[in-house]
XYZ file of C-alpha atoms in Angstrom:
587
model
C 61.276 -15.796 -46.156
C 64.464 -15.936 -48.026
C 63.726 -12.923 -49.996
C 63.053 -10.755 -47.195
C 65.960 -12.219 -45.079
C 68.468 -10.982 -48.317
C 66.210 -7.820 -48.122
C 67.059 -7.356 -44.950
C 70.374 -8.020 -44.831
C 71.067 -5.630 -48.155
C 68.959 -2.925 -45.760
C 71.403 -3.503 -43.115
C 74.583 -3.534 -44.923
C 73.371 0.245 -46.224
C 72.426 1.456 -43.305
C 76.263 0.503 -42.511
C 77.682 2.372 -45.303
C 75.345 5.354 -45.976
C 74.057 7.917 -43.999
C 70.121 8.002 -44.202
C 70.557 12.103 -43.234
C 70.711 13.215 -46.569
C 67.535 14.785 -48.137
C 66.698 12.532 -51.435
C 68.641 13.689 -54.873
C 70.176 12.937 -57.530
C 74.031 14.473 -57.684
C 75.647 14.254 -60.481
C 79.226 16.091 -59.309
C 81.292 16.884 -62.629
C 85.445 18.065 -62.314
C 84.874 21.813 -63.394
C 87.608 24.039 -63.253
C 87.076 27.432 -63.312
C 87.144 30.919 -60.769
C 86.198 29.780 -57.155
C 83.009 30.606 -55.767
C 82.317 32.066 -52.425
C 81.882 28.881 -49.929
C 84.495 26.493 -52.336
C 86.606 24.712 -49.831
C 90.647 23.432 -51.175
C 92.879 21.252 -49.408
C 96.385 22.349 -48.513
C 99.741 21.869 -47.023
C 99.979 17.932 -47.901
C 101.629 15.830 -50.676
C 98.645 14.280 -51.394
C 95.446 15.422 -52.783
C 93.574 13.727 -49.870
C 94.533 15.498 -47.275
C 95.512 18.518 -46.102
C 94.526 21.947 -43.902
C 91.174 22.989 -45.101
C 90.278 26.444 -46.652
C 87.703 28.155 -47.828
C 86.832 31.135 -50.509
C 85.604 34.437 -48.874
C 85.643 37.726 -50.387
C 88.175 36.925 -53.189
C 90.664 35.479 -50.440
C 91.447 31.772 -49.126
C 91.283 31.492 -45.977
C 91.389 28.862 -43.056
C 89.282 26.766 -40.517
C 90.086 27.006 -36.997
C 90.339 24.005 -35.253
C 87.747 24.929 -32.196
C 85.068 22.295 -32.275
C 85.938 20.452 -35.650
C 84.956 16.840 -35.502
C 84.630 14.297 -37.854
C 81.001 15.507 -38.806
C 83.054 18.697 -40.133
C 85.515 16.803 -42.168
C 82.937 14.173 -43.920
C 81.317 17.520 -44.672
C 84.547 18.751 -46.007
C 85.749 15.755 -47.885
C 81.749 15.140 -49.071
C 82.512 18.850 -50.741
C 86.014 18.088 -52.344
C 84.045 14.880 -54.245
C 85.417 12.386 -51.957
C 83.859 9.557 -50.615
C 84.251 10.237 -47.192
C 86.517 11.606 -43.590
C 88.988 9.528 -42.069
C 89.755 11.591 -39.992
C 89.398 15.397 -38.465
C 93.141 16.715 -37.949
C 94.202 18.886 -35.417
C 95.664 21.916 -36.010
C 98.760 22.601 -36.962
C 99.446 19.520 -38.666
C 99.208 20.328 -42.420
C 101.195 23.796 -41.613
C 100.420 27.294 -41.043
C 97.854 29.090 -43.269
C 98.267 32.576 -44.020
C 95.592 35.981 -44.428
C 91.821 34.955 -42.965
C 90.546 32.768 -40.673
C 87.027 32.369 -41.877
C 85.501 29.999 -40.465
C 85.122 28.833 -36.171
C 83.276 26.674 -34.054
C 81.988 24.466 -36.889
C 79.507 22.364 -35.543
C 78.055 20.033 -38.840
C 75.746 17.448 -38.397
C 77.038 15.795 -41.121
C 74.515 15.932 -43.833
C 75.309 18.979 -45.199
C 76.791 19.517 -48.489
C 79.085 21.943 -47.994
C 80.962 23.903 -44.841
C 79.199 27.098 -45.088
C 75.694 25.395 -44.522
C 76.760 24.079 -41.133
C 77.039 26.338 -38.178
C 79.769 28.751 -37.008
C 80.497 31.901 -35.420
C 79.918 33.942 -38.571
C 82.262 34.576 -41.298
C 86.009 36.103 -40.056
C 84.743 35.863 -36.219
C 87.418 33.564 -34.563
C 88.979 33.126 -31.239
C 92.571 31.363 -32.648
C 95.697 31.830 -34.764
C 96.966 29.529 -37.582
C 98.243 27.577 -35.516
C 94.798 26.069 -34.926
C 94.003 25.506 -39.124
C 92.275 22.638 -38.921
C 92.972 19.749 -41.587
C 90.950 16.599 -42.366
C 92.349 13.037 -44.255
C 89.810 12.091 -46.973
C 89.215 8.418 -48.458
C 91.478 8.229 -51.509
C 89.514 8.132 -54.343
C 86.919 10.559 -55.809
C 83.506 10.213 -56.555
C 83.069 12.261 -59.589
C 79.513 11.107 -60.622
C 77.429 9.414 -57.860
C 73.560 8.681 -57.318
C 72.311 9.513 -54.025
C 69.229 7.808 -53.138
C 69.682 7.773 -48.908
C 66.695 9.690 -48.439
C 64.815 6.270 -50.217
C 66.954 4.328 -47.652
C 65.612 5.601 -44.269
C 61.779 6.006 -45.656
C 62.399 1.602 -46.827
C 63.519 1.416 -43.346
C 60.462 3.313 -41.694
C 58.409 1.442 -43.625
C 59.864 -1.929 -42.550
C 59.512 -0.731 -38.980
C 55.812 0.585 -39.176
C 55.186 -3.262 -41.753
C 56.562 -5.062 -38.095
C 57.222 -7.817 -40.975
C 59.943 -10.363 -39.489
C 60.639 -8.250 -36.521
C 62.292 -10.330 -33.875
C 62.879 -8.217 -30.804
C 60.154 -6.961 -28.155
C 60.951 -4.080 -25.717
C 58.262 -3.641 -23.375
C 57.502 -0.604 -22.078
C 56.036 -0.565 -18.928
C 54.164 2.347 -16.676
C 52.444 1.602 -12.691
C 49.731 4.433 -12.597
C 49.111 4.373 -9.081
C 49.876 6.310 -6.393
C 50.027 3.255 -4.114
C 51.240 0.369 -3.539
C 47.966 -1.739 -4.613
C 45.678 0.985 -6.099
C 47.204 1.178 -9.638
C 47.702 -1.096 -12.526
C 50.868 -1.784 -14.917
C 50.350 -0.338 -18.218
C 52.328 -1.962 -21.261
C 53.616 -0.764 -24.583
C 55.338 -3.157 -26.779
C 56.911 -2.362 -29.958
C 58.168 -4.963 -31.818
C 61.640 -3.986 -34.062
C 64.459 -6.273 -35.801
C 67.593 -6.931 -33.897
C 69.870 -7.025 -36.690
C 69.242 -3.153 -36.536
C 69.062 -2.621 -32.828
C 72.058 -4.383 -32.457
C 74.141 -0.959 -33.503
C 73.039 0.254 -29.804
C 74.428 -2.114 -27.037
C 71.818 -0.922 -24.739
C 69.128 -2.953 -26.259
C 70.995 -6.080 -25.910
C 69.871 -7.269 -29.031
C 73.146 -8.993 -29.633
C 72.978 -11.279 -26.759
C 70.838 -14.487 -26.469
C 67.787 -12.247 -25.080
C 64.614 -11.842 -27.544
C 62.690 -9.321 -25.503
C 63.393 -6.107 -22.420
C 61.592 -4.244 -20.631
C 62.233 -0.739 -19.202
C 60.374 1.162 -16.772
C 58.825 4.752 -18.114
C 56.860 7.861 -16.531
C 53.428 7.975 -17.980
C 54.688 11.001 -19.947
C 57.376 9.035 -22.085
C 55.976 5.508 -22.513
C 53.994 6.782 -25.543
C 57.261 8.113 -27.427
C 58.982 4.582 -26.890
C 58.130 3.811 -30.531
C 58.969 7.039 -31.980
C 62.476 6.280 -29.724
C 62.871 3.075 -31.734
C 61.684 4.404 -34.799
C 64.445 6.627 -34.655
C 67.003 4.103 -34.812
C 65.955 2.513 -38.411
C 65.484 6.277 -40.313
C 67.869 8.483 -37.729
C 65.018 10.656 -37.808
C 62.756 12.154 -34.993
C 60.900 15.394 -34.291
C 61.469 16.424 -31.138
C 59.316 19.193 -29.489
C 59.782 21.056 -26.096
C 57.906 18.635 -24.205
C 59.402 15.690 -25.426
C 62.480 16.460 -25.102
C 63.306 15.393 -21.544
C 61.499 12.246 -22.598
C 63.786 11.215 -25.577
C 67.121 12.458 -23.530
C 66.177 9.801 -20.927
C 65.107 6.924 -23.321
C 68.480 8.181 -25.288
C 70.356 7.887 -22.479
C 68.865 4.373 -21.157
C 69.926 2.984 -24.838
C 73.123 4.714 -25.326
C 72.342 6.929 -27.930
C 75.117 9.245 -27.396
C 73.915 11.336 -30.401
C 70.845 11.608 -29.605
C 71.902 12.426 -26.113
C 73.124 15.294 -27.854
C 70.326 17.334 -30.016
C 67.965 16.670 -26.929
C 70.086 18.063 -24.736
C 70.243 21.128 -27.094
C 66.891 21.734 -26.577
C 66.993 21.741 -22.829
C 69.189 24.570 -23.131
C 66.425 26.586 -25.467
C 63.932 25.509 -22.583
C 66.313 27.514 -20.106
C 65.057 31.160 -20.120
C 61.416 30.451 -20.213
C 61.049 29.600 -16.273
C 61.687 32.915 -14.352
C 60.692 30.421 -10.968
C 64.319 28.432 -11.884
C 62.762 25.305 -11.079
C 62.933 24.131 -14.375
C 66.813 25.238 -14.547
C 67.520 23.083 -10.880
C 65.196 19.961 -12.369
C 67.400 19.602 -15.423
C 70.930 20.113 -13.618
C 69.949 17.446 -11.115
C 68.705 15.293 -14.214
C 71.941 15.484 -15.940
C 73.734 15.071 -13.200
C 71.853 12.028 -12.569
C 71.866 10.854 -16.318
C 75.667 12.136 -16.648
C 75.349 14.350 -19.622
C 78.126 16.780 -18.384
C 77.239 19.091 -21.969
C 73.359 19.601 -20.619
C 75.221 20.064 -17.184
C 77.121 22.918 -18.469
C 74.498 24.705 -20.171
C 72.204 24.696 -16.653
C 74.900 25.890 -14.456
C 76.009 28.739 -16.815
C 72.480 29.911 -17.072
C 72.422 29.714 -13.450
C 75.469 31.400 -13.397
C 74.656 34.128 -15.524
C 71.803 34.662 -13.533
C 72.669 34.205 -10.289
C 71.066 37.520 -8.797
C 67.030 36.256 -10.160
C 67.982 32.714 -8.913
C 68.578 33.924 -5.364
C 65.590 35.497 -4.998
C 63.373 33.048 -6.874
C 60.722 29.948 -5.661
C 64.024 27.520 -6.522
C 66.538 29.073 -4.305
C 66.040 26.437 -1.160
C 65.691 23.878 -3.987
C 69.290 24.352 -5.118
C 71.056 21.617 -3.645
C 75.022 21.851 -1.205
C 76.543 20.225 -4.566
C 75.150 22.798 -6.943
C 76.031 25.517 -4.861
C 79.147 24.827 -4.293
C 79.463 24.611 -8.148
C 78.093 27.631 -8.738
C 80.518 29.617 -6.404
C 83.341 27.756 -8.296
C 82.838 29.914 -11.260
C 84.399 33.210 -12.248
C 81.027 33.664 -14.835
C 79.170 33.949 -11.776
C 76.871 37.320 -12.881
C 76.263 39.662 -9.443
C 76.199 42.970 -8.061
C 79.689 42.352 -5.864
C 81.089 39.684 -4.092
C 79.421 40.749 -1.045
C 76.165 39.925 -2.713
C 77.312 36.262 -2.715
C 78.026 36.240 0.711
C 74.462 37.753 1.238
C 72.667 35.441 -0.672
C 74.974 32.300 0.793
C 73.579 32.988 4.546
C 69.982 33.475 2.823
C 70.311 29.773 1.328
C 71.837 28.349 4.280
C 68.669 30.071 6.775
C 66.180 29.003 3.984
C 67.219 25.214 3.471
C 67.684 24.304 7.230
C 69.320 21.125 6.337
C 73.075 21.839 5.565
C 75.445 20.619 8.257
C 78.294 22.420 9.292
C 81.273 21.425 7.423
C 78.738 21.772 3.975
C 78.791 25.944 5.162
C 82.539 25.924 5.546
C 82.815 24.478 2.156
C 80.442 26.884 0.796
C 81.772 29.871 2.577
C 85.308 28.936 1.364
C 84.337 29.798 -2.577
C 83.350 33.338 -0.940
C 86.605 35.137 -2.619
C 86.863 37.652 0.447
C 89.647 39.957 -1.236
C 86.914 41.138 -3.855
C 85.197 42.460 -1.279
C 85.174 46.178 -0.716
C 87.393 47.007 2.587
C 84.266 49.010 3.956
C 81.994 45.470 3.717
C 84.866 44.240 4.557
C 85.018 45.810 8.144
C 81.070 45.239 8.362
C 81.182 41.270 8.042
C 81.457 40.321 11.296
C 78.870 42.771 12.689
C 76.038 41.680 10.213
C 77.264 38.401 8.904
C 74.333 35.859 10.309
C 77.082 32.720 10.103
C 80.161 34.728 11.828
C 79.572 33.305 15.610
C 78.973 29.453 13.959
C 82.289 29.981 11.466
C 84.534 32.494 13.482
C 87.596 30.883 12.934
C 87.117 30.445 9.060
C 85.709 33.958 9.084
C 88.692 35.701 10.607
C 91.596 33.920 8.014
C 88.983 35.327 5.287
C 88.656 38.273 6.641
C 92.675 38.639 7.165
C 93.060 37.678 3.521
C 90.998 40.307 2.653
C 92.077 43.281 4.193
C 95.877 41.873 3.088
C 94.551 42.031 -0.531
C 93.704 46.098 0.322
C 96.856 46.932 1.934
C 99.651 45.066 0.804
C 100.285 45.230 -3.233
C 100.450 42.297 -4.794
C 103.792 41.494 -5.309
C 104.002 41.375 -1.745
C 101.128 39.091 -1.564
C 102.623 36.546 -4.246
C 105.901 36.356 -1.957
C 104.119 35.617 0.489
C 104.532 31.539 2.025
C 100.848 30.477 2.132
C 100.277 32.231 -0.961
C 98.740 29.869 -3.712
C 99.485 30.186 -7.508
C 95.562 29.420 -8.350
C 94.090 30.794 -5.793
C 91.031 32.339 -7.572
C 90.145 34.695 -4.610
C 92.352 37.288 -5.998
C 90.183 36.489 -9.658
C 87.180 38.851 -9.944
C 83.444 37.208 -11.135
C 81.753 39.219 -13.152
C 80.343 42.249 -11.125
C 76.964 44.248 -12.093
C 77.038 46.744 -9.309
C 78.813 50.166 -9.524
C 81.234 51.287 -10.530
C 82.424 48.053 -12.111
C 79.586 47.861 -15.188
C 77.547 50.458 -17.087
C 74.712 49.593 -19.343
C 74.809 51.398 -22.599
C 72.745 54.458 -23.256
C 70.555 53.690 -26.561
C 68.888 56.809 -26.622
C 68.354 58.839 -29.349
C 70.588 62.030 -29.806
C 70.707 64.819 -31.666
C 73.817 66.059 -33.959
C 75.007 68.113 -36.398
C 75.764 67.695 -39.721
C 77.181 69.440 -42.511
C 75.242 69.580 -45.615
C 78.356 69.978 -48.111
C 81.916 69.783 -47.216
C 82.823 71.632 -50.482
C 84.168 75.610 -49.953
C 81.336 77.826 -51.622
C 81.139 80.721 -53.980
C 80.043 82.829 -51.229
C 83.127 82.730 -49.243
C 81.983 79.933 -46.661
C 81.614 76.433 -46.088
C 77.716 75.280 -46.461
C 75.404 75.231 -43.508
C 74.607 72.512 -40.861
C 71.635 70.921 -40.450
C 70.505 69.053 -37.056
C 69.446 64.979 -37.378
C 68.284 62.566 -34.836
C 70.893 59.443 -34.803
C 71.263 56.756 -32.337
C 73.769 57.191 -29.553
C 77.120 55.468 -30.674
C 79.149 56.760 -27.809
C 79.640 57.112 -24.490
C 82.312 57.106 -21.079
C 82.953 55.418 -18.003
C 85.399 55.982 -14.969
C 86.230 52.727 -13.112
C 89.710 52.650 -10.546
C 92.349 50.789 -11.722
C 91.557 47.673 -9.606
C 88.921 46.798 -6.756
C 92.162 47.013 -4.374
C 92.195 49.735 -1.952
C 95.365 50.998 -2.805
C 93.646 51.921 -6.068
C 90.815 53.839 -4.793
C 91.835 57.250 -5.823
C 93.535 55.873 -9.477
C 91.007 55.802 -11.800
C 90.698 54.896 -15.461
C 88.306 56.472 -18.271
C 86.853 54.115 -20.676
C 85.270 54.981 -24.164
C 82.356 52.890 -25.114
C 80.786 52.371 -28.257
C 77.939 50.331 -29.495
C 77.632 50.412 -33.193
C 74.676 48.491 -35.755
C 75.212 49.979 -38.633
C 78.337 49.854 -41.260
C 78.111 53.834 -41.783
C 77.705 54.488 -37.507
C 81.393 52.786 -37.940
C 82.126 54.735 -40.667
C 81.342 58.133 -38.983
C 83.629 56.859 -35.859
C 86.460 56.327 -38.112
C 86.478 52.094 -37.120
C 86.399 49.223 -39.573
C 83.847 46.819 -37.740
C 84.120 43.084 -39.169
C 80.630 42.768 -38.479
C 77.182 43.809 -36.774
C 76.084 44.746 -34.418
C 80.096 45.470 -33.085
C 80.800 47.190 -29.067
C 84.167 48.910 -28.724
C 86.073 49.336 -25.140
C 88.889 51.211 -24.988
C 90.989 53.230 -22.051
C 90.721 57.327 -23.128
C 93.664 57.486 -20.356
C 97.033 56.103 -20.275
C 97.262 52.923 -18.132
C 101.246 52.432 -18.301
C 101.835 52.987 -14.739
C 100.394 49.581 -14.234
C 100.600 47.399 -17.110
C 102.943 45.052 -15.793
C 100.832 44.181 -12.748
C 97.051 44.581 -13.748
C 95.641 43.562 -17.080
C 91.377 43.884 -18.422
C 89.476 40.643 -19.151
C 86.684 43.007 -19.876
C 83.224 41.479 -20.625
C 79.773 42.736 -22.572
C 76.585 41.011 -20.917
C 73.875 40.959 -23.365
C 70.230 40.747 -21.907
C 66.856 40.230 -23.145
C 65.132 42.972 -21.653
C 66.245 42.695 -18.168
C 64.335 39.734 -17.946
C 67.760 37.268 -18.601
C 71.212 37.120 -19.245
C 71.180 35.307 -22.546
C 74.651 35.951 -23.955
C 78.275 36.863 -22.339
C 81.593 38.048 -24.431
C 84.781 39.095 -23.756
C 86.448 41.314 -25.978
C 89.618 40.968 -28.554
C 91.628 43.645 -28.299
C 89.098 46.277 -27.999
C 86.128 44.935 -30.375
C 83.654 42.877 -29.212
C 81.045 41.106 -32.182
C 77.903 40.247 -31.065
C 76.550 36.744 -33.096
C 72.912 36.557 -34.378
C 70.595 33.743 -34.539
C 71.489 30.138 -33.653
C 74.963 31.481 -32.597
C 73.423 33.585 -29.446
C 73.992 30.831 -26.118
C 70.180 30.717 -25.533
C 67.566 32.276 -27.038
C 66.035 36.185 -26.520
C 62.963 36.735 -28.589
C 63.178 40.468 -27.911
C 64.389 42.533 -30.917
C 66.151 45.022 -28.732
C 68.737 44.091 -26.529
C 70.272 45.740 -22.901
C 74.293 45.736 -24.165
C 76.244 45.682 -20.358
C 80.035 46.635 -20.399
C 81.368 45.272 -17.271
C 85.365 46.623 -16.112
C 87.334 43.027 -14.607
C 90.498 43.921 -13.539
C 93.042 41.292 -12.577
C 96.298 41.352 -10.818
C 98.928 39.693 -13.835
């Protein structure tokens, strides 16, 4: 008994100390100096060797980390690469100094496993949303590890074993199930699973630090048999979780404040987002992380939603969708529709569907209508087809005044005006489908002409042309300059571009970064009006019309569209429906 108490405790003290992550090798890491290699990482802007802004070797050049999303997963990562020990800490940018020429890397998300920065995810090489002034920096333990032997993978499989062995476990957590529908036609099913507190005892929510030996916890008949996989989990950190377990270990995770857990479940939920065109799925999960207060899985429901507000107003889920999530939904300036008008529509469609919401709930609601963005001929038509206008006609009338103030008055007017307020987003635009505000690119195929040889020949002429079928890589738009009004007859000309291949750039005279790239750019002088209106311009990418699946804005005039892992939620469709969408906002 002594033997496997020391056992134990030796078991324990690892699983302290290393991470059980790491796939099983043997690393024997040697001081070579030498030319850098693409993916070698250097620490700089410090005194000591220890510390410092990270950066990384691309393309013959150093370049830095932005600080977006780097954690202390990225900087044990990081120091793990430099041969030290481990992270104390991941430092904000700007504190080892400026950097200089690339920004490689952004949005590093490492587990913390991997042995170096470039296996962990990012935007893609050189795509960044920051300056320098974001390099992000990490403090190292002092003291390298030039030769080490790395065994953890032998750690967690010791530790699985020890679980599946139940030898001098100590703990019980019951599981427990009713499987009837009534109150005395069902029975209480049980699942025990018998673990060790010493290791529990990492995760207050087993209480396996206090005086208790056993809990119990109630489960759906779905989860109770993944409560041992759940514990499992917490002596090898490792668990396969599918699509239909993965509501299952969020809860569990959540009930035993696994915050980590929490975390890579949750990510799942958001890959289980497109596949219910009904949206019930979509409203089940916000309402369960509302509930379980994961405000991440919360995020990634209502921007779906968001996104695809237009299919959720006309789907099975619509009188599902409760005041609260409404009202969050019409908070948002990602909110994905034809025109404002369409919001108001599908409002007084929810609030005739649901039969439930009591009058001060609509005035909240129909407050987040942003009334100004609505054209001033709907304008003039809301109170003759509006079915709430006789129920709300106070409310309606200061909207309505708002609004045709917003088409008549120009905006520095407005902004001097007493009850006008700084943040008031009804002057901000959402993001608006309907013409003449968005234009999906034309992927056709086109035909053009090309010239064989550019060379002068003997015959006195330049060589003969030849006619090829390319993809389109071009094409215009004509939006006003704002939704105002007073803009109506002032209109802008856009060039569009969608390119996918390096020499469709090259033949456009444009250096793309990366594939596939979609340009925006006015083809007509905007001067007039720069002071007062700027673009926040956005490209909708959809999966074949079936879902909005990714949203950008662009930088400068480029916008880059990620691949893989990087794309918000998944499209399984090769081809994608590119949508360049005009937002013009009063400065």
């Amino acid at each position: 008994m002594q033997k496997h108490g020391a056992m134990l405790s030796a078991l324990w003290i690892l699983l302290l100390h290393v991470s059980p992550l790491g796939s099983m090798k043997l690393s024997l890491f040697k001081s070579l100096k030498g030319s850098p290699e693409v993916g070698d990482i250097r620490l700089a802007g410090a005194e000591t060797h220890s510390q410092g802004r990270v950066e990384v070797y691309l393309h013959g050049e150093w370049g830095t980390v932005c600080h977006n999303g780097w954690d202390l997963p990225d900087a044990q990562v990081a120091c793990r690469q430099l041969h030290f020990k481990g992270a104390v800490s991941a430092v904000a940018g700007g504190t080892f100094g400026e950097g200089s020429g690339q920004i490689w890397l952004d949005q590093t998300k490492c587990v913390g496993t991997e042995n170096s920065l470039s296996n962990c995810s990012y935007n893609g090489w050189g795509i960044r949303d920051c300056t320098h002034k974001q390099d992000a920096g990490v403090i190292c333990v002092a003291g390298t590890s030039e030769n080490y032997v790395d065994h953890s993978l032998e750690l967690s499989e010791d530790l699985g074993q020890l679980f599946d062995s139940e030898e001098g476990c100590d703990f019980l957590i019951h599981g427990q199930t009713y499987t009837g529908l009534g109150r005395y036609d069902g029975e209480m099913v049980n699942t025990t699973v018998c673990a060790h507190r010493m290791i529990l005892s990492r995760f207050p929510g087993f209480k396996a630090s206090t005086d208790v030996d056993q809990i119990s916890i109630n489960l759906t008949q779905t989860c109770r048999p993944h409560l041992p996989s759940l514990i499992r989990y917490v002596y090898t950190r490792r668990l396969e979780v599918t699509m239909t377990t993965a509501e299952c270990f969020h809860q569990l995770a959540s009930h035993f404040g696994m915050r980590r857990l929490m975390e890579d479940a949750g990510r799942l939920f958001t890959k289980l987002l497109p596949e219910d065109p009904s949206f019930l799925t979509q409203v089940s999960f916000y309402e369960y992380s509302v509930g379980a207060g994961d405000r991440v899985l919360q995020e990634n429901c209502l921007q779906y939603m968001a996104w695809n507000f237009q299919k959720l107003s006309t789907s099975k889920a619509w009188s599902s969708v409760s005041a609260e999530l409404l009202q969050a939904l019409l908070s948002r300036s990602d909110l994905v529709v034809p025109g404002e008008t369409f919001v108001l529509a599908a409002l007084e469609d929810w609030v005739s569907q649901v039969n439930r919401t009591t009058s001060e709930e609509q005035q909240a609601l129909l407050a987040r209508v942003r009334f100004p963005m609505i054209p001033a001929k709907e304008l003039f038509e809301v109170r003759f087809t509006s079915a709430l206008y006789s129920a709300h006609q106070t409310l309606y009338q200061e909207k309505l005044l708002k609004g045709f103030e917003a088409h008549s008055l120009p905006f520095g007017t407005l902004k001097n005006s007493s009850t006008f307020q700084r943040n008031d987003q009804d002057y901000q635009p959402r993001i608006y489908t309907g013409p003449p505000w968005s234009v999906a690119f034309n992927q056709s195929i086109e035909t053009v002409r090309r010239r064989i040889n550019n060379q002068y020949n003997h015959r006195g002429g330049y060589s003969q042309y030849y006619n090829t079928q390319v993809p389109r890589t071009s094409q215009t738009h004509s939006t006003p300059v704002h939704i105002s009004s007073l803009f109506a007859e002032k209109m802008v000309n856009w060039q569009l571009n969608l390119f996918k291949k390096q020499s469709e750039c090259s033949n456009s005279d444009v250096q793309c970064d990366s594939l596939p790239a979609a340009r925006m750019r006015m083809s007509t002088s905007n001067v007039q009006y720069q002071g007062s209106i700027r673009y926040s311009n956005r490209l909708l990418l959809s999966c074949q019309g079936r879902f909005i699946f990714h949203i950008m804005d662009f930088k400068g005039t480029f916008a880059y569209v990620p691949t893989g892992e990087n794309l918000t939620y998944p499209c399984t469709d090769e081809e994608y429906i590119y949508t360049f969408v005009v937002r013009p906002e009063y400065i």
